PDB file of N, CA and C in Angstrom:
ATOM      1  N   MET R   1       0.817  -1.160   0.000  1.00 61.00           N
ATOM      2  CA  MET R   1       0.000   0.000   0.000  1.00 61.00           C
ATOM      3  C   MET R   1       0.869   1.234   0.000  1.00 61.00           C
ATOM      4  N   SER R   2       0.422   2.228  -0.695  1.00 58.00           N
ATOM      5  CA  SER R   2       1.215   3.443  -0.765  1.00 58.00           C
ATOM      6  C   SER R   2       0.296   4.635  -0.904  1.00 58.00           C
ATOM      7  N   THR R   3       0.883   5.823  -0.768  1.00 56.00           N
ATOM      8  CA  THR R   3       0.142   7.049  -1.011  1.00 56.00           C
ATOM      9  C   THR R   3       0.619   7.632  -2.322  1.00 56.00           C
ATOM     10  N   GLY R   4      -0.225   8.398  -2.991  1.00 60.00           N
ATOM     11  CA  GLY R   4       0.125   8.986  -4.271  1.00 60.00           C
ATOM     12  C   GLY R   4       0.831  10.322  -4.130  1.00 60.00           C
ATOM     13  N   ASN R   5       1.577  10.522  -3.091  1.00 59.00           N
ATOM     14  CA  ASN R   5       2.291  11.771  -2.842  1.00 59.00           C
ATOM     15  C   ASN R   5       3.555  11.864  -3.675  1.00 59.00           C
ATOM     16  N   PRO R   6       4.149  13.088  -3.759  1.00 64.00           N
ATOM     17  CA  PRO R   6       5.462  13.199  -4.397  1.00 64.00           C
ATOM     18  C   PRO R   6       6.450  12.268  -3.694  1.00 64.00           C
ATOM     19  N   PRO R   7       7.494  11.789  -4.405  1.00 64.00           N
ATOM     20  CA  PRO R   7       8.428  10.805  -3.832  1.00 64.00           C
ATOM     21  C   PRO R   7       8.962  11.149  -2.448  1.00 64.00           C
ATOM     22  N   SER R   8       9.236  12.419  -2.181  1.00 71.00           N
ATOM     23  CA  SER R   8       9.801  12.779  -0.878  1.00 71.00           C
ATOM     24  C   SER R   8       8.788  12.620   0.254  1.00 71.00           C
ATOM     25  N   GLN R   9       7.495  12.584  -0.095  1.00 86.00           N
ATOM     26  CA  GLN R   9       6.449  12.467   0.917  1.00 86.00           C
ATOM     27  C   GLN R   9       5.738  11.123   0.872  1.00 86.00           C
ATOM     28  N   GLN R  10       6.194  10.212   0.016  1.00 94.00           N
ATOM     29  CA  GLN R  10       5.540   8.914  -0.105  1.00 94.00           C
ATOM     30  C   GLN R  10       5.660   8.105   1.172  1.00 94.00           C
ATOM     31  N   VAL R  11       4.651   7.297   1.400  1.00 97.00           N
ATOM     32  CA  VAL R  11       4.621   6.375   2.528  1.00 97.00           C
ATOM     33  C   VAL R  11       4.201   5.024   1.964  1.00 97.00           C
ATOM     34  N   ALA R  12       4.854   3.955   2.405  1.00 97.00           N
ATOM     35  CA  ALA R  12       4.511   2.626   1.902  1.00 97.00           C
ATOM     36  C   ALA R  12       4.588   1.596   3.017  1.00 97.00           C
ATOM     37  N   VAL R  13       3.691   0.622   2.934  1.00 97.00           N
ATOM     38  CA  VAL R  13       3.670  -0.504   3.866  1.00 97.00           C
ATOM     39  C   VAL R  13       3.497  -1.771   3.037  1.00 97.00           C
ATOM     40  N   ALA R  14       4.322  -2.771   3.310  1.00 96.00           N
ATOM     41  CA  ALA R  14       4.216  -4.064   2.624  1.00 96.00           C
ATOM     42  C   ALA R  14       3.663  -5.090   3.598  1.00 96.00           C
ATOM     43  N   LEU R  15       2.648  -5.825   3.148  1.00 94.00           N
ATOM     44  CA  LEU R  15       2.041  -6.881   3.953  1.00 94.00           C
ATOM     45  C   LEU R  15       2.345  -8.227   3.328  1.00 94.00           C
ATOM     46  N   ALA R  16       2.431  -9.261   4.166  1.00 90.00           N
ATOM     47  CA  ALA R  16       2.656 -10.615   3.655  1.00 90.00           C
ATOM     48  C   ALA R  16       2.061 -11.624   4.615  1.00 90.00           C
ATOM     49  N   TYR R  17       1.629 -12.753   4.032  1.00 79.00           N
ATOM     50  CA  TYR R  17       1.270 -13.921   4.827  1.00 79.00           C
ATOM     51  C   TYR R  17       2.525 -14.760   4.916  1.00 79.00           C
ATOM     52  N   LEU R  18       2.932 -15.116   6.122  1.00 72.00           N
ATOM     53  CA  LEU R  18       4.171 -15.867   6.310  1.00 72.00           C
ATOM     54  C   LEU R  18       3.893 -17.189   6.998  1.00 72.00           C
ATOM     55  N   GLY R  19       4.626 -18.203   6.620  1.00 64.00           N
ATOM     56  CA  GLY R  19       4.527 -19.494   7.294  1.00 64.00           C
ATOM     57  C   GLY R  19       3.387 -20.338   6.781  1.00 64.00           C
ATOM     58  N   GLN R  20       3.192 -21.466   7.440  1.00 64.00           N
ATOM     59  CA  GLN R  20       2.190 -22.441   7.035  1.00 64.00           C
ATOM     60  C   GLN R  20       0.802 -22.125   7.587  1.00 64.00           C
ATOM     61  N   ASN R  21       0.719 -21.258   8.560  1.00 63.00           N
ATOM     62  CA  ASN R  21      -0.557 -20.969   9.205  1.00 63.00           C
ATOM     63  C   ASN R  21      -1.347 -19.958   8.385  1.00 63.00           C
ATOM     64  N   SER R  22      -2.190 -20.450   7.487  1.00 63.00           N
ATOM     65  CA  SER R  22      -2.941 -19.557   6.609  1.00 63.00           C
ATOM     66  C   SER R  22      -4.044 -18.808   7.341  1.00 63.00           C
ATOM     67  N   SER R  23      -4.337 -19.201   8.580  1.00 68.00           N
ATOM     68  CA  SER R  23      -5.370 -18.501   9.329  1.00 68.00           C
ATOM     69  C   SER R  23      -4.814 -17.290  10.074  1.00 68.00           C
ATOM     70  N   ALA R  24      -3.499 -17.123  10.079  1.00 82.00           N
ATOM     71  CA  ALA R  24      -2.890 -15.970  10.740  1.00 82.00           C
ATOM     72  C   ALA R  24      -3.120 -14.716   9.905  1.00 82.00           C
ATOM     73  N   ALA R  25      -3.183 -13.594  10.574  1.00 90.00           N
ATOM     74  CA  ALA R  25      -3.355 -12.312   9.885  1.00 90.00           C
ATOM     75  C   ALA R  25      -2.064 -11.949   9.146  1.00 90.00           C
ATOM     76  N   PRO R  26      -2.175 -11.102   8.132  1.00 92.00           N
ATOM     77  CA  PRO R  26      -0.962 -10.655   7.434  1.00 92.00           C
ATOM     78  C   PRO R  26      -0.039  -9.900   8.390  1.00 92.00           C
ATOM     79  N   LYS R  27       1.247  -9.929   8.072  1.00 94.00           N
ATOM     80  CA  LYS R  27       2.248  -9.196   8.852  1.00 94.00           C
ATOM     81  C   LYS R  27       2.737  -7.990   8.061  1.00 94.00           C
ATOM     82  N   VAL R  28       3.126  -6.959   8.785  1.00 96.00           N
ATOM     83  CA  VAL R  28       3.808  -5.820   8.175  1.00 96.00           C
ATOM     84  C   VAL R  28       5.267  -6.235   8.027  1.00 96.00           C
ATOM     85  N   VAL R  29       5.720  -6.400   6.785  1.00 96.00           N
ATOM     86  CA  VAL R  29       7.081  -6.883   6.544  1.00 96.00           C
ATOM     87  C   VAL R  29       8.027  -5.771   6.106  1.00 96.00           C
ATOM     88  N   ALA R  30       7.479  -4.623   5.742  1.00 97.00           N
ATOM     89  CA  ALA R  30       8.309  -3.463   5.400  1.00 97.00           C
ATOM     90  C   ALA R  30       7.429  -2.227   5.494  1.00 97.00           C
ATOM     91  N   LYS R  31       8.034  -1.122   5.888  1.00 98.00           N
ATOM     92  CA  LYS R  31       7.313   0.150   5.901  1.00 98.00           C
ATOM     93  C   LYS R  31       8.330   1.274   5.912  1.00 98.00           C
ATOM     94  N   GLY R  32       7.934   2.405   5.362  1.00 97.00           N
ATOM     95  CA  GLY R  32       8.854   3.524   5.351  1.00 97.00           C
ATOM     96  C   GLY R  32       8.277   4.745   4.666  1.00 97.00           C
ATOM     97  N   ARG R  33       9.053   5.813   4.729  1.00 96.00           N
ATOM     98  CA  ARG R  33       8.681   7.098   4.123  1.00 96.00           C
ATOM     99  C   ARG R  33       9.785   7.541   3.179  1.00 96.00           C
ATOM    100  N   GLY R  34       9.453   8.425   2.251  1.00 96.00           N
ATOM    101  CA  GLY R  34      10.447   9.005   1.357  1.00 96.00           C
ATOM    102  C   GLY R  34      11.144   7.974   0.492  1.00 96.00           C
ATOM    103  N   LEU R  35      12.484   7.999   0.527  1.00 96.00           N
ATOM    104  CA  LEU R  35      13.267   7.090  -0.318  1.00 96.00           C
ATOM    105  C   LEU R  35      13.022   5.622   0.021  1.00 96.00           C
ATOM    106  N   LEU R  36      12.835   5.315   1.285  1.00 97.00           N
ATOM    107  CA  LEU R  36      12.549   3.932   1.673  1.00 97.00           C
ATOM    108  C   LEU R  36      11.199   3.490   1.103  1.00 97.00           C
ATOM    109  N   ALA R  37      10.211   4.364   1.148  1.00 97.00           N
ATOM    110  CA  ALA R  37       8.905   4.050   0.561  1.00 97.00           C
ATOM    111  C   ALA R  37       9.041   3.806  -0.935  1.00 97.00           C
ATOM    112  N   GLN R  38       9.806   4.647  -1.612  1.00 96.00           N
ATOM    113  CA  GLN R  38      10.044   4.460  -3.047  1.00 96.00           C
ATOM    114  C   GLN R  38      10.659   3.096  -3.319  1.00 96.00           C
ATOM    115  N   ALA R  39      11.642   2.712  -2.514  1.00 97.00           N
ATOM    116  CA  ALA R  39      12.318   1.425  -2.704  1.00 97.00           C
ATOM    117  C   ALA R  39      11.343   0.263  -2.490  1.00 97.00           C
ATOM    118  N   ILE R  40      10.480   0.371  -1.497  1.00 97.00           N
ATOM    119  CA  ILE R  40       9.484  -0.675  -1.233  1.00 97.00           C
ATOM    120  C   ILE R  40       8.548  -0.812  -2.430  1.00 97.00           C
ATOM    121  N   ILE R  41       8.076   0.306  -2.946  1.00 96.00           N
ATOM    122  CA  ILE R  41       7.152   0.302  -4.087  1.00 96.00           C
ATOM    123  C   ILE R  41       7.836  -0.257  -5.333  1.00 96.00           C
ATOM    124  N   GLU R  42       9.058   0.177  -5.595  1.00 97.00           N
ATOM    125  CA  GLU R  42       9.791  -0.317  -6.768  1.00 97.00           C
ATOM    126  C   GLU R  42      10.027  -1.822  -6.680  1.00 97.00           C
ATOM    127  N   LYS R  43      10.421  -2.309  -5.509  1.00 96.00           N
ATOM    128  CA  LYS R  43      10.672  -3.739  -5.319  1.00 96.00           C
ATOM    129  C   LYS R  43       9.377  -4.532  -5.520  1.00 96.00           C
ATOM    130  N   ALA R  44       8.279  -4.019  -5.009  1.00 95.00           N
ATOM    131  CA  ALA R  44       6.990  -4.697  -5.193  1.00 95.00           C
ATOM    132  C   ALA R  44       6.653  -4.796  -6.678  1.00 95.00           C
ATOM    133  N   ARG R  45       6.787  -3.704  -7.392  1.00 95.00           N
ATOM    134  CA  ARG R  45       6.461  -3.710  -8.825  1.00 95.00           C
ATOM    135  C   ARG R  45       7.392  -4.630  -9.607  1.00 95.00           C
ATOM    136  N   GLU R  46       8.682  -4.662  -9.239  1.00 96.00           N
ATOM    137  CA  GLU R  46       9.636  -5.560  -9.907  1.00 96.00           C
ATOM    138  C   GLU R  46       9.204  -7.017  -9.782  1.00 96.00           C
ATOM    139  N   HIS R  47       8.568  -7.348  -8.662  1.00 94.00           N
ATOM    140  CA  HIS R  47       8.159  -8.730  -8.395  1.00 94.00           C
ATOM    141  C   HIS R  47       6.689  -8.982  -8.746  1.00 94.00           C
ATOM    142  N   GLY R  48       6.070  -8.039  -9.438  1.00 91.00           N
ATOM    143  CA  GLY R  48       4.687  -8.221  -9.865  1.00 91.00           C
ATOM    144  C   GLY R  48       3.666  -8.130  -8.751  1.00 91.00           C
ATOM    145  N   VAL R  49       4.042  -7.486  -7.653  1.00 89.00           N
ATOM    146  CA  VAL R  49       3.128  -7.321  -6.524  1.00 89.00           C
ATOM    147  C   VAL R  49       2.293  -6.067  -6.764  1.00 89.00           C
ATOM    148  N   PHE R  50       0.994  -6.199  -6.615  1.00 86.00           N
ATOM    149  CA  PHE R  50       0.091  -5.070  -6.815  1.00 86.00           C
ATOM    150  C   PHE R  50       0.359  -3.998  -5.765  1.00 86.00           C
ATOM    151  N   VAL R  51       0.388  -2.744  -6.187  1.00 91.00           N
ATOM    152  CA  VAL R  51       0.573  -1.611  -5.280  1.00 91.00           C
ATOM    153  C   VAL R  51      -0.742  -0.843  -5.237  1.00 91.00           C
ATOM    154  N   HIS R  52      -1.349  -0.803  -4.077  1.00 90.00           N
ATOM    155  CA  HIS R  52      -2.638  -0.132  -3.878  1.00 90.00           C
ATOM    156  C   HIS R  52      -2.396   1.187  -3.163  1.00 90.00           C
ATOM    157  N   GLU R  53      -3.038   2.248  -3.631  1.00 92.00           N
ATOM    158  CA  GLU R  53      -2.876   3.560  -3.002  1.00 92.00           C
ATOM    159  C   GLU R  53      -4.090   3.885  -2.145  1.00 92.00           C
ATOM    160  N   SER R  54      -3.856   4.025  -0.852  1.00 92.00           N
ATOM    161  CA  SER R  54      -4.910   4.387   0.091  1.00 92.00           C
ATOM    162  C   SER R  54      -4.277   5.139   1.256  1.00 92.00           C
ATOM    163  N   THR R  55      -4.447   6.448   1.252  1.00 93.00           N
ATOM    164  CA  THR R  55      -3.856   7.288   2.296  1.00 93.00           C
ATOM    165  C   THR R  55      -4.322   6.859   3.683  1.00 93.00           C
ATOM    166  N   GLU R  56      -5.619   6.583   3.808  1.00 94.00           N
ATOM    167  CA  GLU R  56      -6.175   6.225   5.114  1.00 94.00           C
ATOM    168  C   GLU R  56      -5.622   4.891   5.611  1.00 94.00           C
ATOM    169  N   LEU R  57      -5.636   3.883   4.745  1.00 95.00           N
ATOM    170  CA  LEU R  57      -5.185   2.555   5.163  1.00 95.00           C
ATOM    171  C   LEU R  57      -3.689   2.533   5.449  1.00 95.00           C
ATOM    172  N   VAL R  58      -2.895   3.167   4.595  1.00 96.00           N
ATOM    173  CA  VAL R  58      -1.448   3.169   4.838  1.00 96.00           C
ATOM    174  C   VAL R  58      -1.129   3.925   6.132  1.00 96.00           C
ATOM    175  N   GLY R  59      -1.898   4.967   6.434  1.00 96.00           N
ATOM    176  CA  GLY R  59      -1.695   5.699   7.687  1.00 96.00           C
ATOM    177  C   GLY R  59      -1.919   4.811   8.904  1.00 96.00           C
ATOM    178  N   LEU R  60      -2.959   3.982   8.836  1.00 97.00           N
ATOM    179  CA  LEU R  60      -3.237   3.053   9.935  1.00 97.00           C
ATOM    180  C   LEU R  60      -2.190   1.951  10.008  1.00 97.00           C
ATOM    181  N   LEU R  61      -1.786   1.435   8.851  1.00 97.00           N
ATOM    182  CA  LEU R  61      -0.792   0.352   8.833  1.00 97.00           C
ATOM    183  C   LEU R  61       0.588   0.829   9.273  1.00 97.00           C
ATOM    184  N   MET R  62       0.895   2.104   9.078  1.00 98.00           N
ATOM    185  CA  MET R  62       2.187   2.638   9.531  1.00 98.00           C
ATOM    186  C   MET R  62       2.304   2.584  11.056  1.00 98.00           C
ATOM    187  N   GLN R  63       1.180   2.513  11.744  1.00 98.00           N
ATOM    188  CA  GLN R  63       1.192   2.450  13.207  1.00 98.00           C
ATOM    189  C   GLN R  63       1.492   1.044  13.733  1.00 98.00           C
ATOM    190  N   VAL R  64       1.441   0.048  12.844  1.00 98.00           N
ATOM    191  CA  VAL R  64       1.710  -1.336  13.239  1.00 98.00           C
ATOM    192  C   VAL R  64       3.220  -1.555  13.258  1.00 98.00           C
ATOM    193  N   GLU R  65       3.712  -2.194  14.305  1.00 98.00           N
ATOM    194  CA  GLU R  65       5.143  -2.478  14.422  1.00 98.00           C
ATOM    195  C   GLU R  65       5.600  -3.396  13.295  1.00 98.00           C
ATOM    196  N   LEU R  66       6.819  -3.176  12.833  1.00 97.00           N
ATOM    197  CA  LEU R  66       7.411  -4.022  11.809  1.00 97.00           C
ATOM    198  C   LEU R  66       7.454  -5.465  12.299  1.00 97.00           C
ATOM    199  N   ASP R  67       7.158  -6.408  11.437  1.00 95.00           N
ATOM    200  CA  ASP R  67       7.132  -7.843  11.718  1.00 95.00           C
ATOM    201  C   ASP R  67       6.020  -8.229  12.696  1.00 95.00           C
ATOM    202  N   SER R  68       4.978  -7.399  12.762  1.00 96.00           N
ATOM    203  CA  SER R  68       3.815  -7.702  13.607  1.00 96.00           C
ATOM    204  C   SER R  68       2.603  -7.951  12.724  1.00 96.00           C
ATOM    205  N   HIS R  69       1.688  -8.786  13.228  1.00 95.00           N
ATOM    206  CA  HIS R  69       0.434  -9.019  12.522  1.00 95.00           C
ATOM    207  C   HIS R  69      -0.417  -7.755  12.575  1.00 95.00           C
ATOM    208  N   ILE R  70      -1.225  -7.562  11.544  1.00 96.00           N
ATOM    209  CA  ILE R  70      -2.133  -6.422  11.585  1.00 96.00           C
ATOM    210  C   ILE R  70      -3.133  -6.647  12.714  1.00 96.00           C
ATOM    211  N   PRO R  71      -3.623  -5.573  13.338  1.00 96.00           N
ATOM    212  CA  PRO R  71      -4.568  -5.730  14.444  1.00 96.00           C
ATOM    213  C   PRO R  71      -5.968  -6.084  13.929  1.00 96.00           C
ATOM    214  N   PRO R  72      -6.776  -6.696  14.787  1.00 96.00           N
ATOM    215  CA  PRO R  72      -8.138  -7.076  14.390  1.00 96.00           C
ATOM    216  C   PRO R  72      -8.960  -5.914  13.821  1.00 96.00           C
ATOM    217  N   GLN R  73      -8.700  -4.697  14.270  1.00 97.00           N
ATOM    218  CA  GLN R  73      -9.452  -3.541  13.783  1.00 97.00           C
ATOM    219  C   GLN R  73      -9.251  -3.315  12.282  1.00 97.00           C
ATOM    220  N   LEU R  74      -8.160  -3.839  11.716  1.00 96.00           N
ATOM    221  CA  LEU R  74      -7.878  -3.642  10.292  1.00 96.00           C
ATOM    222  C   LEU R  74      -8.204  -4.869   9.448  1.00 96.00           C
ATOM    223  N   TYR R  75      -8.669  -5.946  10.073  1.00 94.00           N
ATOM    224  CA  TYR R  75      -8.965  -7.176   9.332  1.00 94.00           C
ATOM    225  C   TYR R  75      -9.932  -6.922   8.179  1.00 94.00           C
ATOM    226  N   LEU R  76     -11.030  -6.235   8.450  1.00 94.00           N
ATOM    227  CA  LEU R  76     -12.054  -6.048   7.429  1.00 94.00           C
ATOM    228  C   LEU R  76     -11.516  -5.241   6.248  1.00 94.00           C
ATOM    229  N   ALA R  77     -10.829  -4.141   6.521  1.00 94.00           N
ATOM    230  CA  ALA R  77     -10.295  -3.306   5.440  1.00 94.00           C
ATOM    231  C   ALA R  77      -9.304  -4.081   4.582  1.00 94.00           C
ATOM    232  N   VAL R  78      -8.414  -4.825   5.217  1.00 92.00           N
ATOM    233  CA  VAL R  78      -7.410  -5.592   4.472  1.00 92.00           C
ATOM    234  C   VAL R  78      -8.074  -6.768   3.751  1.00 92.00           C
ATOM    235  N   ALA R  79      -9.043  -7.414   4.389  1.00 89.00           N
ATOM    236  CA  ALA R  79      -9.744  -8.535   3.748  1.00 89.00           C
ATOM    237  C   ALA R  79     -10.490  -8.072   2.501  1.00 89.00           C
ATOM    238  N   GLU R  80     -11.128  -6.910   2.567  1.00 91.00           N
ATOM    239  CA  GLU R  80     -11.828  -6.378   1.395  1.00 91.00           C
ATOM    240  C   GLU R  80     -10.850  -6.092   0.262  1.00 91.00           C
ATOM    241  N   LEU R  81      -9.696  -5.551   0.595  1.00 89.00           N
ATOM    242  CA  LEU R  81      -8.678  -5.280  -0.418  1.00 89.00           C
ATOM    243  C   LEU R  81      -8.174  -6.582  -1.036  1.00 89.00           C
ATOM    244  N   LEU R  82      -7.888  -7.578  -0.201  1.00 84.00           N
ATOM    245  CA  LEU R  82      -7.400  -8.861  -0.712  1.00 84.00           C
ATOM    246  C   LEU R  82      -8.450  -9.561  -1.572  1.00 84.00           C
ATOM    247  N   ALA R  83      -9.715  -9.500  -1.159  1.00 86.00           N
ATOM    248  CA  ALA R  83     -10.784 -10.114  -1.953  1.00 86.00           C
ATOM    249  C   ALA R  83     -10.893  -9.426  -3.311  1.00 86.00           C
ATOM    250  N   TRP R  84     -10.784  -8.115  -3.325  1.00 86.00           N
ATOM    251  CA  TRP R  84     -10.818  -7.358  -4.584  1.00 86.00           C
ATOM    252  C   TRP R  84      -9.652  -7.769  -5.477  1.00 86.00           C
ATOM    253  N   LEU R  85      -8.464  -7.931  -4.893  1.00 83.00           N
ATOM    254  CA  LEU R  85      -7.292  -8.340  -5.677  1.00 83.00           C
ATOM    255  C   LEU R  85      -7.468  -9.739  -6.254  1.00 83.00           C
ATOM    256  N   TYR R  86      -8.020 -10.653  -5.460  1.00 80.00           N
ATOM    257  CA  TYR R  86      -8.288 -12.005  -5.961  1.00 80.00           C
ATOM    258  C   TYR R  86      -9.213 -11.940  -7.175  1.00 80.00           C
ATOM    259  N   ARG R  87     -10.298 -11.158  -7.060  1.00 85.00           N
ATOM    260  CA  ARG R  87     -11.237 -11.041  -8.178  1.00 85.00           C
ATOM    261  C   ARG R  87     -10.563 -10.405  -9.387  1.00 85.00           C
ATOM    262  N   LEU R  88      -9.724  -9.414  -9.163  1.00 81.00           N
ATOM    263  CA  LEU R  88      -9.007  -8.745 -10.241  1.00 81.00           C
ATOM    264  C   LEU R  88      -8.131  -9.732 -11.004  1.00 81.00           C
ATOM    265  N   GLU R  89      -7.543 -10.674 -10.278  1.00 76.00           N
ATOM    266  CA  GLU R  89      -6.670 -11.678 -10.892  1.00 76.00           C
ATOM    267  C   GLU R  89      -7.443 -12.907 -11.365  1.00 76.00           C
ATOM    268  N   GLY R  90      -8.768 -12.885 -11.235  1.00 78.00           N
ATOM    269  CA  GLY R  90      -9.585 -14.007 -11.683  1.00 78.00           C
ATOM    270  C   GLY R  90      -9.510 -15.220 -10.781  1.00 78.00           C
ATOM    271  N   LYS R  91      -9.139 -15.015  -9.524  1.00 69.00           N
ATOM    272  CA  LYS R  91      -9.027 -16.117  -8.567  1.00 69.00           C
ATOM    273  C   LYS R  91     -10.170 -16.042  -7.566  1.00 69.00           C
ATOM    274  N   GLN R  92     -10.379 -17.134  -6.872  1.00 62.00           N
ATOM    275  CA  GLN R  92     -11.364 -17.183  -5.802  1.00 62.00           C
ATOM    276  C   GLN R  92     -10.633 -17.218  -4.466  1.00 62.00           C
ATOM    277  N   PRO R  93     -11.046 -16.385  -3.512  1.00 56.00           N
ATOM    278  CA  PRO R  93     -10.439 -16.470  -2.180  1.00 56.00           C
ATOM    279  C   PRO R  93     -10.670 -17.849  -1.582  1.00 56.00           C
ATOM    280  N   ILE R  94      -9.723 -18.298  -0.775  1.00 56.00           N
ATOM    281  CA  ILE R  94      -9.842 -19.584  -0.088  1.00 56.00           C
ATOM    282  C   ILE R  94     -10.746 -19.381   1.120  1.00 56.00           C
ATOM    283  N   HIS R  95     -11.772 -20.202   1.232  1.00 53.00           N
ATOM    284  CA  HIS R  95     -12.723 -20.084   2.338  1.00 53.00           C
ATOM    285  C   HIS R  95     -12.545 -21.250   3.294  1.00 53.00           C
ATOM    286  N   SER R  96     -12.652 -20.971   4.566  1.00 47.00           N
ATOM    287  CA  SER R  96     -12.650 -22.029   5.571  1.00 47.00           C
ATOM    288  C   SER R  96     -14.029 -22.059   6.211  1.00 47.00           C
ATOM    289  N   GLU R  97     -14.244 -22.998   7.109  1.00 47.00           N
ATOM    290  CA  GLU R  97     -15.538 -23.097   7.777  1.00 47.00           C
ATOM    291  C   GLU R  97     -15.838 -21.854   8.600  1.00 47.00           C
ATOM    292  N   ASN R  98     -14.801 -21.138   9.033  1.00 42.00           N
ATOM    293  CA  ASN R  98     -14.985 -19.974   9.889  1.00 42.00           C
ATOM    294  C   ASN R  98     -15.013 -18.665   9.111  1.00 42.00           C
ATOM    295  N   THR R  99     -15.001 -18.726   7.797  1.00 41.00           N
ATOM    296  CA  THR R  99     -14.939 -17.521   6.984  1.00 41.00           C
ATOM    297  C   THR R  99     -16.340 -17.023   6.667  1.00 41.00           C
ATOM    298  N   LEU R 100     -16.559 -15.746   6.870  1.00 40.00           N
ATOM    299  CA  LEU R 100     -17.815 -15.121   6.473  1.00 40.00           C
ATOM    300  C   LEU R 100     -17.638 -14.565   5.074  1.00 40.00           C
ATOM    301  N   VAL R 101     -18.611 -14.800   4.222  1.00 38.00           N
ATOM    302  CA  VAL R 101     -18.519 -14.308   2.846  1.00 38.00           C
ATOM    303  C   VAL R 101     -19.608 -13.303   2.607  1.00 38.00           C
TER     304      VAL R 101
END
């Protein structure tokens, strides 16, 4: 996630699912401002990772400690974004018995 600000004011947060536990929330694996944000965005694009711009969401995610799971308060916002990305790529989200659709 990133903001559409000029490079010196850019903010970026990278999320990832890590490990075998698919029921765990995504972790913040990188975050930064300015040149670091630019590097995060460039690396994501180099690897074909979608970059979503949302000032509000990136602001909230910047408050999460690096290498920490996102808090429950952000589950819905991130889940909606991930579901949209799955649909964009023509995939179906994986549902478990505990998943609300």
